[in-house]
């Protein structure tokens, strides 16, 4: 093993250990009431690991999603940990730490010979490991990663990331062997890349654009485009493209069967363009200034004019780098890798119209900018050293250290956002107070015995819902009625149940109103409500 290979492995191990230490706090996080019940706590597909369960995992969709490998990983966790969330979070952290280490190895494969071979050995002894360390830490510790790691249901991000990075490393190893004409045959590494690619798609289909990324790598930094015909390079990608199309077809089939696709009538193309442009701009801004990260973003209606301005800025940047790609290949390759990896999460193919922006969508796209930023910063420091401007060099290095410290200082508190449902929705309310945040936090407060706070949250949610014309407002009245009953305000509770029943006369609402009427001594009215409710009215839920 070469000395540089040992260096990369050592730095990768350091990044993995640091990542574990930073994210260790997520082991105290629980499950939240957004997606975790559907993917984990109430998901029948993960309660067993027998042959029948595995068949169901591979042949059935859940929430219009087909994630067999992710569900198998959940099933393994459930086998050992049951409903204890600590085990699920531990797996997420271990996978993310491994991904941080793999990013170091990827940076080594992409940057060693092209950018750092010319640095004198004395300085390069520190510059190159420093670049690898920065590349790994920029990816693993950035606050935008928290959602993918600390949210138990987002196992699919870190698991997909593991196999996507493994695909890239196997492909780069294949290209190295093939171009060097080594005695070792390159085919096994090519087949390994295919296997890893399939596994990445079985975890989550966000890596469907990876064949395009491989072709982009062929252009830069591998420089394979200038060595002859492009046909062999395109032929290499046919198996990857075929697999991508097949699994995409399966995913679309399940989405259509469960009516989860958004039509052009519901979301016209111009809206999709503006939402996508705004998302690309905001992800870039949050990457540089990670302040105000919300775990739940609601698409504003109507769209503000700022979406048009941001979309225009993204389009201008794309056209500029497209025209100057020959003169600025590194910048162009980084930008287009970012867009290509982000494209499955943009509104063009989005499966929902309520969340147009989410930190978890940056998990794969952040890899290329992180490596590019690390290489550029270290090379800039080396150029300052060559020019004799050592003070500026140390100022630059000090600034990098401060940015890393600030990033960790933001990341650690964000982990605590995922401690429970209350902390989650409190963060949403702090950033952007939407009605669902108050309603869901109110339910959490109700379940945990904080009924007075629950009543306040339901009142806030009712005010927002009434102004927005939400039809399911009867749920909020009913839940507030329960909260008011819990704190002894039975007359107010009856008034809320009256409103709920007037909109949606569910048997449970009659049962709950009967209890409140009974507490007020209005026995005859209570008995009528109990008869209307019947003998088997279900417990209150979001009807």
XYZ file of C-alpha atoms in Angstrom:
543
model
C 0.000 0.000 0.000
C 1.353 3.413 -0.988
C 2.032 6.054 1.658
C -0.657 8.335 0.185
C -3.199 5.519 0.417
C -2.330 5.025 4.090
C -2.713 8.769 4.650
C -6.163 8.814 3.084
C -7.305 5.843 5.171
C -5.951 7.427 8.370
C -7.651 10.756 7.646
C -10.863 8.929 6.774
C -10.750 7.153 10.141
C -10.246 10.487 11.923
C -13.231 12.020 10.115
C -15.367 9.017 11.046
C -14.422 9.259 14.732
C -15.020 13.023 14.869
C -18.411 12.529 13.196
C -19.372 9.918 15.785
C -18.423 12.261 18.615
C -20.379 15.196 17.184
C -23.522 13.146 16.509
C -23.446 11.027 19.666
C -26.161 13.269 21.110
C -28.674 11.958 18.583
C -28.771 8.661 20.504
C -30.977 10.428 23.051
C -33.444 11.488 20.347
C -36.760 9.691 20.028
C -39.226 9.214 17.221
C -41.279 12.166 15.981
C -44.812 12.183 14.593
C -43.683 13.064 11.046
C -42.909 9.957 8.949
C -41.406 7.957 11.842
C -44.764 6.247 12.592
C -45.212 5.316 8.926
C -41.662 4.121 8.305
C -40.860 2.575 11.690
C -43.191 2.436 14.680
C -46.401 1.550 12.796
C -44.823 -0.107 9.764
C -45.849 -3.792 9.580
C -43.201 -4.488 6.922
C -40.310 -4.209 9.411
C -41.729 -6.275 12.285
C -40.299 -9.541 11.000
C -37.300 -10.850 9.080
C -38.809 -14.113 7.812
C -39.051 -15.012 4.121
C -42.650 -13.847 3.815
C -41.788 -10.427 5.242
C -38.827 -10.050 2.891
C -41.059 -10.897 -0.086
C -43.520 -8.211 0.981
C -40.732 -5.682 1.379
C -39.614 -6.255 -2.208
C -43.073 -6.478 -3.778
C -45.113 -3.857 -1.903
C -44.845 -0.101 -1.660
C -45.366 1.919 1.476
C -46.437 5.572 1.302
C -46.006 5.282 -2.480
C -42.296 4.577 -1.887
C -40.342 1.452 -2.759
C -37.393 1.251 -0.353
C -36.646 -2.455 0.167
C -33.069 -2.115 1.416
C -34.015 0.689 3.805
C -36.861 -1.402 5.214
C -34.558 -4.396 5.643
C -32.184 -2.201 7.654
C -35.127 -1.032 9.784
C -36.219 -4.655 10.245
C -32.736 -5.593 11.462
C -32.808 -2.714 13.931
C -36.286 -3.708 15.100
C -35.112 -7.304 15.589
C -32.399 -6.188 18.012
C -33.884 -3.041 19.535
C -37.645 -3.317 19.253
C -39.227 0.132 19.538
C -36.195 1.648 21.291
C -35.250 4.648 19.107
C -31.625 4.677 20.315
C -30.762 1.653 18.166
C -32.224 3.219 15.021
C -30.352 6.468 15.651
C -27.112 4.567 16.334
C -27.321 2.907 12.916
C -27.912 6.280 11.250
C -24.883 7.794 12.991
C -22.626 4.853 12.100
C -23.687 5.014 8.462
C -23.097 8.774 8.323
C -19.674 8.418 9.952
C -18.788 5.783 7.357
C -19.956 8.140 4.609
C -17.703 10.890 5.968
C -14.769 8.486 5.718
C -15.737 7.496 2.166
C -15.877 11.158 1.129
C -12.228 11.404 2.228
C -11.327 8.446 0.009
C -13.295 9.969 -2.875
C -11.485 13.286 -2.460
C -8.201 11.380 -2.506
C -9.076 9.640 -5.781
C -10.227 12.870 -7.442
C -7.585 15.329 -6.247
C -4.304 13.582 -5.492
C -2.671 13.483 -8.903
C -4.412 16.413 -10.550
C -4.058 19.077 -7.883
C -1.467 18.070 -5.286
C 1.247 16.165 -7.124
C 3.191 19.394 -7.843
C 3.327 20.600 -4.219
C 6.833 20.156 -2.713
C 7.060 17.105 -0.476
C 7.839 19.084 2.688
C 4.705 21.238 2.419
C 2.582 18.590 0.737
C 3.100 16.365 3.752
C 0.631 18.601 5.588
C -1.327 20.235 2.773
C -2.709 17.071 1.272
C -3.922 15.440 4.506
C -5.359 18.830 5.460
C -7.356 18.931 2.233
C -8.683 15.420 2.806
C -9.617 16.283 6.384
C -11.488 19.409 5.291
C -13.343 17.543 2.530
C -14.588 14.942 5.006
C -15.499 17.417 7.737
C -17.211 19.859 5.353
C -19.519 17.048 4.324
C -20.045 15.189 7.593
C -20.385 18.069 10.060
C -22.303 20.645 8.036
C -25.601 21.625 9.710
C -27.527 20.653 6.570
C -26.619 16.998 7.271
C -28.424 16.911 10.613
C -31.858 16.161 9.170
C -30.599 13.097 7.320
C -28.832 11.718 10.395
C -30.880 12.708 13.463
C -34.257 11.915 11.885
C -34.741 8.171 12.253
C -36.961 7.889 9.160
C -34.240 9.370 6.972
C -32.203 6.178 7.139
C -32.744 6.081 3.390
C -30.447 9.107 2.926
C -27.442 7.767 4.798
C -27.891 4.234 3.442
C -28.201 5.473 -0.119
C -25.185 7.713 0.483
C -23.081 4.737 1.566
C -23.697 2.801 -1.634
C -23.549 5.867 -3.882
C -20.084 6.719 -2.566
C -19.072 3.071 -2.900
C -20.255 3.140 -6.531
C -18.128 6.195 -7.284
C -15.049 4.696 -5.624
C -15.428 1.389 -7.458
C -15.883 3.204 -10.782
C -12.809 5.367 -10.209
C -10.828 2.240 -9.350
C -12.050 0.634 -12.561
C -10.990 3.651 -14.626
C -7.572 3.749 -12.959
C -6.893 0.102 -13.734
C -8.205 0.359 -17.275
C -6.263 3.512 -18.162
C -3.072 2.279 -16.508
C -3.390 -1.089 -18.300
C -2.427 -2.867 -15.107
C -2.170 -6.626 -14.916
C -5.201 -6.689 -12.637
C -8.333 -6.818 -14.723
C -10.656 -3.820 -14.341
C -13.895 -5.740 -15.003
C -14.475 -6.901 -11.384
C -14.420 -3.287 -10.186
C -16.858 -2.300 -12.944
C -19.252 -5.064 -11.880
C -18.806 -4.045 -8.242
C -19.776 -0.493 -9.176
C -22.945 -1.861 -10.804
C -23.823 -3.871 -7.694
C -23.300 -0.850 -5.415
C -25.406 1.273 -7.760
C -28.295 -1.208 -7.554
C -28.039 -1.237 -3.753
C -28.106 2.563 -3.660
C -31.346 2.589 -5.645
C -32.884 -0.087 -3.433
C -32.228 2.203 -0.463
C -33.609 5.353 -2.110
C -34.013 6.286 -5.748
C -32.319 9.706 -5.492
C -29.158 8.296 -7.111
C -30.855 7.614 -10.460
C -28.763 10.362 -12.071
C -25.488 8.684 -11.115
C -24.800 7.461 -14.694
C -24.685 11.117 -15.770
C -22.293 11.851 -12.906
C -19.986 9.057 -14.123
C -19.954 10.629 -17.573
C -19.243 14.017 -15.997
C -16.287 12.507 -14.135
C -15.027 11.097 -17.438
C -14.928 14.674 -18.710
C -13.426 16.172 -15.560
C -11.266 15.447 -13.673
C -10.527 12.093 -15.373
C -9.998 13.737 -18.788
C -11.183 10.703 -20.746
C -13.053 12.748 -23.366
C -9.871 13.804 -25.141
C -8.458 10.311 -25.578
C -10.477 9.211 -28.580
C -14.059 8.343 -29.422
C -16.788 8.981 -26.898
C -18.659 5.845 -27.964
C -16.815 3.465 -25.585
C -17.501 5.823 -22.684
C -21.201 5.909 -23.538
C -21.323 2.120 -23.927
C -19.831 1.792 -20.432
C -22.814 3.634 -19.021
C -25.525 1.566 -20.753
C -25.882 -0.982 -17.898
C -26.087 1.871 -15.360
C -28.707 3.709 -17.412
C -30.726 0.524 -17.954
C -30.799 -0.226 -14.223
C -31.723 3.369 -13.464
C -34.625 3.320 -15.928
C -35.946 -0.008 -14.643
C -35.983 1.028 -10.988
C -37.359 4.460 -11.882
C -40.205 2.696 -13.686
C -40.980 0.626 -10.589
C -40.970 3.767 -8.445
C -43.287 5.655 -10.798
C -45.621 2.654 -10.975
C -46.095 2.587 -7.201
C -46.522 6.374 -7.088
C -49.253 6.190 -9.759
C -50.991 3.297 -8.021
C -51.231 5.309 -4.802
C -52.084 8.578 -6.595
C -49.032 10.416 -5.255
C -47.917 12.158 -8.451
C -48.764 15.845 -8.753
C -50.359 16.733 -12.079
C -49.419 19.687 -14.243
C -52.841 21.123 -13.512
C -52.158 21.133 -9.777
C -48.600 22.401 -10.220
C -47.961 24.038 -13.644
C -44.526 23.911 -15.233
C -43.728 27.570 -14.552
C -44.372 26.936 -10.834
C -42.087 23.912 -10.910
C -39.355 25.962 -12.585
C -39.570 28.760 -10.033
C -39.735 26.403 -7.061
C -36.734 24.454 -8.367
C -34.701 27.577 -9.050
C -35.460 28.958 -5.613
C -34.481 25.631 -4.028
C -31.102 25.522 -5.798
C -30.390 29.081 -4.728
C -31.453 28.509 -1.116
C -29.449 25.312 -0.788
C -26.374 27.203 -1.975
C -27.039 30.027 0.477
C -27.577 27.655 3.383
C -24.397 25.802 2.466
C -22.423 29.030 2.906
C -24.499 30.566 5.724
C -26.336 27.745 7.538
C -28.606 30.003 9.578
C -32.375 29.555 9.814
C -32.522 25.881 8.808
C -36.065 24.600 9.289
C -37.016 20.902 9.364
C -40.318 21.626 7.630
C -40.806 24.103 4.813
C -44.223 24.902 3.348
C -44.487 26.214 -0.192
C -45.902 29.759 -0.004
C -48.990 30.533 -2.080
C -48.829 32.621 -4.146
C -45.122 32.392 -4.895
C -43.206 35.560 -3.928
C -41.296 37.526 -6.571
C -38.036 36.530 -4.889
C -38.473 33.065 -6.436
C -38.198 34.611 -9.903
C -35.065 36.558 -8.973
C -33.368 33.522 -7.454
C -34.296 31.343 -10.418
C -32.808 33.930 -12.765
C -29.586 33.950 -10.712
C -29.328 30.151 -10.900
C -29.988 30.209 -14.650
C -27.344 32.901 -15.158
C -24.771 30.911 -13.188
C -25.563 27.771 -15.167
C -25.253 29.504 -18.537
C -22.038 31.241 -17.500
C -20.349 27.999 -16.439
C -21.688 26.177 -19.480
C -20.075 28.754 -21.783
C -16.805 28.884 -19.812
C -16.529 25.154 -19.092
C -13.275 24.759 -21.043
C -11.594 27.600 -19.144
C -13.096 26.715 -15.776
C -13.569 22.926 -15.839
C -13.324 22.457 -12.065
C -15.975 25.078 -11.324
C -18.242 23.807 -14.102
C -17.917 20.152 -13.070
C -18.673 21.024 -9.443
C -21.740 23.090 -10.330
C -23.187 20.559 -12.742
C -22.543 17.665 -10.340
C -24.482 19.650 -7.736
C -27.423 20.231 -10.106
C -27.458 16.697 -11.525
C -27.499 15.080 -8.081
C -30.122 17.556 -6.877
C -32.445 17.113 -9.870
C -34.447 14.115 -8.516
C -35.410 16.257 -5.488
C -36.540 19.298 -7.467
C -40.156 20.235 -8.184
C -39.968 18.885 -11.756
C -40.387 15.369 -10.364
C -41.511 16.218 -6.842
C -44.087 13.891 -5.293
C -45.662 16.533 -3.067
C -46.464 20.219 -3.171
C -46.170 21.026 0.540
C -42.407 20.698 1.028
C -40.370 22.470 -1.635
C -37.196 22.769 0.415
C -35.623 20.272 2.817
C -32.123 20.010 4.261
C -32.098 16.247 3.669
C -32.198 16.805 -0.087
C -28.630 18.155 0.035
C -27.071 14.915 1.282
C -25.668 13.685 -2.049
C -25.371 17.055 -3.850
C -23.161 18.432 -1.048
C -20.340 15.986 -1.782
C -18.861 17.696 -4.857
C -18.932 21.302 -3.507
C -17.376 20.144 -0.236
C -14.449 18.453 -1.964
C -13.997 21.381 -4.358
C -14.049 23.921 -1.512
C -11.496 21.939 0.499
C -9.126 21.653 -2.468
C -9.489 25.335 -3.408
C -8.889 26.576 0.142
C -5.787 24.453 0.718
C -4.341 25.287 -2.699
C -5.000 28.979 -2.005
C -3.095 28.657 1.263
C -0.205 27.030 -0.577
C -0.117 29.811 -3.154
C 0.079 32.357 -0.342
C 2.989 30.362 1.082
C 4.762 30.401 -2.273
C 4.268 34.176 -2.539
C 5.760 34.686 0.908
C 2.487 35.960 2.401
C 2.507 33.706 5.425
C 0.398 36.001 7.573
C -2.424 35.838 5.043
C -2.000 32.087 4.839
C -2.420 31.678 8.586
C -5.361 34.087 8.554
C -6.983 31.913 5.905
C -6.327 28.733 7.878
C -7.616 30.400 11.019
C -10.771 31.443 9.192
C -11.284 27.855 8.030
C -10.943 26.655 11.616
C -13.447 29.228 12.847
C -15.935 28.226 10.136
C -15.637 24.565 11.131
C -16.113 25.451 14.790
C -19.130 27.617 13.939
C -20.589 24.806 11.848
C -20.260 22.356 14.726
C -21.731 25.004 17.026
C -24.836 25.082 14.803
C -24.954 21.328 14.149
C -25.039 20.197 17.788
C -28.089 22.315 18.778
C -29.863 21.249 15.572
C -29.487 17.618 16.652
C -31.557 18.466 19.716
C -34.385 19.625 17.420
C -35.059 15.921 16.768
C -35.267 15.005 20.463
C -39.051 14.625 20.317
C -42.138 15.865 18.489
C -42.372 18.937 20.706
C -38.837 20.152 20.017
C -39.273 19.414 16.316
C -42.398 21.503 15.820
C -41.115 24.207 18.189
C -38.186 24.695 15.791
C -40.591 24.972 12.859
C -42.680 27.532 14.725
C -39.556 29.524 15.580
C -38.524 29.739 11.909
C -41.952 29.929 10.233
C -45.134 29.496 12.335
C -47.398 27.358 10.143
C -50.702 25.861 11.203
C -49.620 22.230 11.002
C -46.741 22.928 13.397
C -49.127 24.214 16.081
C -51.612 21.405 15.463
C -49.062 18.576 15.624
C -47.296 20.063 18.634
C -50.700 20.420 20.294
C -51.363 16.703 19.805
C -47.948 15.916 21.308
C -48.626 18.154 24.298
C -52.038 16.496 24.733
C -50.520 13.011 24.735
C -47.833 14.020 27.226
C -50.243 15.623 29.684
C -49.561 19.280 28.883
C -53.188 20.037 28.087
C -53.140 23.798 28.778
C -50.271 24.269 26.322
C -52.068 21.982 23.884
C -55.185 24.170 24.037
C -53.087 27.252 23.257
C -51.487 25.510 20.271
C -54.845 24.354 18.910
C -56.166 27.906 19.234
C -53.207 29.207 17.193
C -53.725 26.459 14.605
C -57.453 27.266 14.368
C -56.696 30.932 13.725
C -54.282 30.066 10.904
C -56.597 27.406 9.451
C -59.630 29.694 9.417
C -57.728 32.384 7.513
C -56.479 29.776 5.017
C -59.857 28.103 4.509
C -58.711 24.658 5.637
C -61.565 22.132 5.467
C -60.321 19.759 8.169
C -60.623 22.416 10.872
C -63.108 20.173 12.740
C -60.111 18.111 13.879
C -58.591 21.156 15.564
C -61.861 22.041 17.320
C -62.231 18.470 18.554
C -58.684 18.226 19.837
C -58.987 21.586 21.562
C -62.206 20.311 23.114
C -60.286 17.355 24.567
C -57.565 19.653 25.905
C -60.129 21.987 27.486
C -61.909 19.017 29.068
C -58.613 17.860 30.562
C -58.148 21.183 32.348
C -61.768 21.343 33.543
C -63.140 23.907 31.103
C -66.071 21.689 30.126
C -68.390 24.447 28.853
C -65.729 25.668 26.423
C -65.034 22.072 25.460
C -68.735 21.503 24.628
C -68.684 24.603 22.418
C -65.696 23.211 20.498
C -67.312 19.802 20.072
C -70.448 21.595 18.801
C -68.341 23.275 16.105
C -66.600 20.022 15.179
C -69.873 18.099 14.932
C -71.485 20.819 12.815
C -68.746 20.320 10.202
C -68.080 16.587 10.550
C -70.443 14.574 12.808
C -68.064 11.769 13.724
C -69.252 9.298 16.424
C -66.155 9.959 18.532
C -67.032 13.642 18.742
C -70.463 12.778 20.174
C -68.798 10.492 22.707
C -66.372 13.218 23.810
C -69.094 15.857 23.980
C -71.202 13.469 26.045
C -68.365 13.139 28.563
C -68.062 16.942 28.839
C -71.840 17.364 29.152
C -71.907 14.710 31.846
C -69.219 16.618 33.777
C -71.440 19.699 33.594
C -74.388 17.755 35.026
C -76.358 17.820 31.786
C -77.154 14.113 31.956
C -80.048 13.981 29.454
C -78.024 15.680 26.695
C -75.028 13.518 27.515
C -77.093 10.334 27.204
C -78.319 11.408 23.753
C -74.727 11.937 22.620
C -73.653 8.548 23.964
C -76.451 6.884 21.965
C -75.378 8.728 18.813
C -71.764 7.709 19.392
C -72.618 4.033 19.599
C -70.819 1.394 21.614
C -67.627 1.162 19.552
C -66.618 4.735 18.731
C -62.836 4.827 18.133
C -60.471 6.995 20.175
C -59.911 10.491 18.860
C -57.688 10.682 15.838
C -57.085 13.001 12.891
C -60.307 12.151 11.042
